[in-house]
mmCIF file with all atom_site columns, C-alpha atoms in Angstrom:
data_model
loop_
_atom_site.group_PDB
_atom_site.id
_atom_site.type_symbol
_atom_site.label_atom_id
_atom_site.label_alt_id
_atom_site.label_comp_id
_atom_site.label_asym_id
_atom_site.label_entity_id
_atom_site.label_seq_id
_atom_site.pdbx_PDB_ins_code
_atom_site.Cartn_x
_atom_site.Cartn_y
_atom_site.Cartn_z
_atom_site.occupancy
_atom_site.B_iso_or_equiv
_atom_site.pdbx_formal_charge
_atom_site.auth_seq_id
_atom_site.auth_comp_id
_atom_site.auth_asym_id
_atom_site.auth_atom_id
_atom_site.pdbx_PDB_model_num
ATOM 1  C CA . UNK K 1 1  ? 85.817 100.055 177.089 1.00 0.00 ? 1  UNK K CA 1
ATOM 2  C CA . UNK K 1 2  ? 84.398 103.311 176.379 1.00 0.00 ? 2  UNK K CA 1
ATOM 3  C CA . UNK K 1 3  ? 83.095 104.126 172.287 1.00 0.00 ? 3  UNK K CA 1
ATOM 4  C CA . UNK K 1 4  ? 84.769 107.724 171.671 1.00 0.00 ? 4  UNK K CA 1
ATOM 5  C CA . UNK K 1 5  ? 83.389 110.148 169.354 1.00 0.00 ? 5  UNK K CA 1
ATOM 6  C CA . UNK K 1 6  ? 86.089 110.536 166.466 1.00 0.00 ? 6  UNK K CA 1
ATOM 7  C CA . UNK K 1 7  ? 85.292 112.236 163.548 1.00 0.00 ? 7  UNK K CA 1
ATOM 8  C CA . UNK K 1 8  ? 86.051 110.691 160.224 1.00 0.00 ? 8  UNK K CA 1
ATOM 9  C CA . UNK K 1 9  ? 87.241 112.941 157.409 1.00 0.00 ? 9  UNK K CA 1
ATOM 10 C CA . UNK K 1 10 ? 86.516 111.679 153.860 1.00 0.00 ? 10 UNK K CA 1
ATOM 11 C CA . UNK K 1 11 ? 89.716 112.345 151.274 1.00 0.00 ? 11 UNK K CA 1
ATOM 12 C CA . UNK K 1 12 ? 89.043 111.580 147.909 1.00 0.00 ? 12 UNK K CA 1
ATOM 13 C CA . UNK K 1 13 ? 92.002 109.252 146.450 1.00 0.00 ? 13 UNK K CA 1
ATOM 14 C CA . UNK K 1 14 ? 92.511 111.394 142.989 1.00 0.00 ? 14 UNK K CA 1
ATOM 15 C CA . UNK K 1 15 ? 91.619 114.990 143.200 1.00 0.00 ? 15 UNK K CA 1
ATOM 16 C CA . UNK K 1 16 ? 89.617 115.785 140.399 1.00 0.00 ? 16 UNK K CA 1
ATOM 17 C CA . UNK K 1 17 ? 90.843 118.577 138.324 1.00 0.00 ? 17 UNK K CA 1
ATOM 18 C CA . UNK K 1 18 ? 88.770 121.718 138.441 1.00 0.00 ? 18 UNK K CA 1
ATOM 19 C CA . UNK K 1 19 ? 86.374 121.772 135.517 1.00 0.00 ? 19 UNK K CA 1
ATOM 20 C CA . UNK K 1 20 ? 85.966 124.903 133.794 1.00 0.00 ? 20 UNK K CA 1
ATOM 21 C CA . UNK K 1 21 ? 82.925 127.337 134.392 1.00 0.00 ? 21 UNK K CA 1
ATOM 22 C CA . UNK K 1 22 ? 79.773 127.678 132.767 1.00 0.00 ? 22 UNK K CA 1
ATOM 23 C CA . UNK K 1 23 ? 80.826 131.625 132.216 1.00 0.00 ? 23 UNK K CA 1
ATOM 24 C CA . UNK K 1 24 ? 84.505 130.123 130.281 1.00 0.00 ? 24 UNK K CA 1
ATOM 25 C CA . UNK K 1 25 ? 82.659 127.460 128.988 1.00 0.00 ? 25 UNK K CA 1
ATOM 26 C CA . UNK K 1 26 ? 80.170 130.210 126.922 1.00 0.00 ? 26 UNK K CA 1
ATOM 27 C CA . UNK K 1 27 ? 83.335 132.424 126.351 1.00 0.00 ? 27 UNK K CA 1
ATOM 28 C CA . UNK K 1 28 ? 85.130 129.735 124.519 1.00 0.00 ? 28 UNK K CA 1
ATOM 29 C CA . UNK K 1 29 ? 81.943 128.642 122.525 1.00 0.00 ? 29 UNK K CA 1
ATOM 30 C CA . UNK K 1 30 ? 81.143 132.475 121.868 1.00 0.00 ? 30 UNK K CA 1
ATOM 31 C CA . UNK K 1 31 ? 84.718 132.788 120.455 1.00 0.00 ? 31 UNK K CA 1
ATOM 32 C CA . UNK K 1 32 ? 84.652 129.366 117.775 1.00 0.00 ? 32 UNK K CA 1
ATOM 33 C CA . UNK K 1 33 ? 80.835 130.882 117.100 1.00 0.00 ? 33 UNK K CA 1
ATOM 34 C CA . UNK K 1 34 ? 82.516 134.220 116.129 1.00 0.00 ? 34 UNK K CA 1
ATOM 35 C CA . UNK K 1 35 ? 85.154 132.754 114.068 1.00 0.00 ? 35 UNK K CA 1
ATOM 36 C CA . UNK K 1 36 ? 82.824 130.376 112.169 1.00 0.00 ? 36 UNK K CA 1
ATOM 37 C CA . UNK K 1 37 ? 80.620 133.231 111.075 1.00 0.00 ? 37 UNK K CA 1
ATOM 38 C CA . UNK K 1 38 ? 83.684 135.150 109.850 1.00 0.00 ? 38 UNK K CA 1
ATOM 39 C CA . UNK K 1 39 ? 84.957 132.434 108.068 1.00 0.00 ? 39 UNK K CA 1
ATOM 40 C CA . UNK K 1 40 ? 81.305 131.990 106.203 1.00 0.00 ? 40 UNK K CA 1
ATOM 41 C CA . UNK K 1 41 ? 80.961 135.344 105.660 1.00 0.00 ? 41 UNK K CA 1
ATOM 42 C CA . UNK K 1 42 ? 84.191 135.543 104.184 1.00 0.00 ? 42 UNK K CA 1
ATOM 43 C CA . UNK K 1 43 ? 83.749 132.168 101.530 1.00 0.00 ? 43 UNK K CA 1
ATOM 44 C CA . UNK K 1 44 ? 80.024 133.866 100.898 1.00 0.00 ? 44 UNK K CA 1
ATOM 45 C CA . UNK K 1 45 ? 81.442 137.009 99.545  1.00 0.00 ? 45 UNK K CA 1
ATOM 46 C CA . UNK K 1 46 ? 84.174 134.783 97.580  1.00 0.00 ? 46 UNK K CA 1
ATOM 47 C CA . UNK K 1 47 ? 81.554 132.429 96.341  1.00 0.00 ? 47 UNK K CA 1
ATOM 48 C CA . UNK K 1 48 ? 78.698 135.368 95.205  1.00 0.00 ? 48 UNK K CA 1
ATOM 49 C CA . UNK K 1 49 ? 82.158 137.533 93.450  1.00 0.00 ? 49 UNK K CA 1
ATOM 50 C CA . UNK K 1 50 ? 82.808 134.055 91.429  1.00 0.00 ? 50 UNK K CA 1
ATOM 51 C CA . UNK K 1 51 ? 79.156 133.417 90.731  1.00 0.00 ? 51 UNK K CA 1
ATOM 52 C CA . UNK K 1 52 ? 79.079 137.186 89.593  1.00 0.00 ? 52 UNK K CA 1
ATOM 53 C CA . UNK K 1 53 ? 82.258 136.800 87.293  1.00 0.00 ? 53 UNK K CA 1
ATOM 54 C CA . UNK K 1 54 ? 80.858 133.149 86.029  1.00 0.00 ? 54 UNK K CA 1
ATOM 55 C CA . UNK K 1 55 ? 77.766 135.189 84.482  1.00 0.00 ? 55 UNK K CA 1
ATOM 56 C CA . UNK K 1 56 ? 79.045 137.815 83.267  1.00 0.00 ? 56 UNK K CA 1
ATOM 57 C CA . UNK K 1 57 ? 81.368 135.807 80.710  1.00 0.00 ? 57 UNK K CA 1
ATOM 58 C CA . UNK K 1 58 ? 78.503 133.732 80.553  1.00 0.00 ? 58 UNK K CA 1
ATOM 59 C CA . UNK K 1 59 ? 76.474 136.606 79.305  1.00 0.00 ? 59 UNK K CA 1
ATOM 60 C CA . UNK K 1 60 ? 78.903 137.802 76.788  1.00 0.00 ? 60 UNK K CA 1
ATOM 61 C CA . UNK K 1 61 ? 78.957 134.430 74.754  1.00 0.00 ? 61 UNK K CA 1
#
């Protein structure tokens, strides 16, 4: 009996989904980043407005 050459070709039994890039990965992070610093700059401006309101009737008494 004579050994034959047969090449064996490795299939993985669940296909692994593709993970997302490094480059969507950033773009997605970038975007929450954004958003957060809108959001704080937004409840700043609210919060210095009341703080400026808060003296003034503070002042008048």
């Amino acid at each position: 009996m004579k050994p034959t050459n047969t090449p064996i070709i490795l299939v993985p039994a669940n296909p692994m989904e593709p993970s997302p890039t490094n480059s969507q990965t950033l773009l997605v992070n970038g975007g929450v980043t954004i958003l957060a610093i809108f959001a704080l700059t937004y409840f700043s401006k609210t919060l210095i407005d009341s703080i400026s309101k808060l003296v003034e009737v503070w002042q008048k008494k």
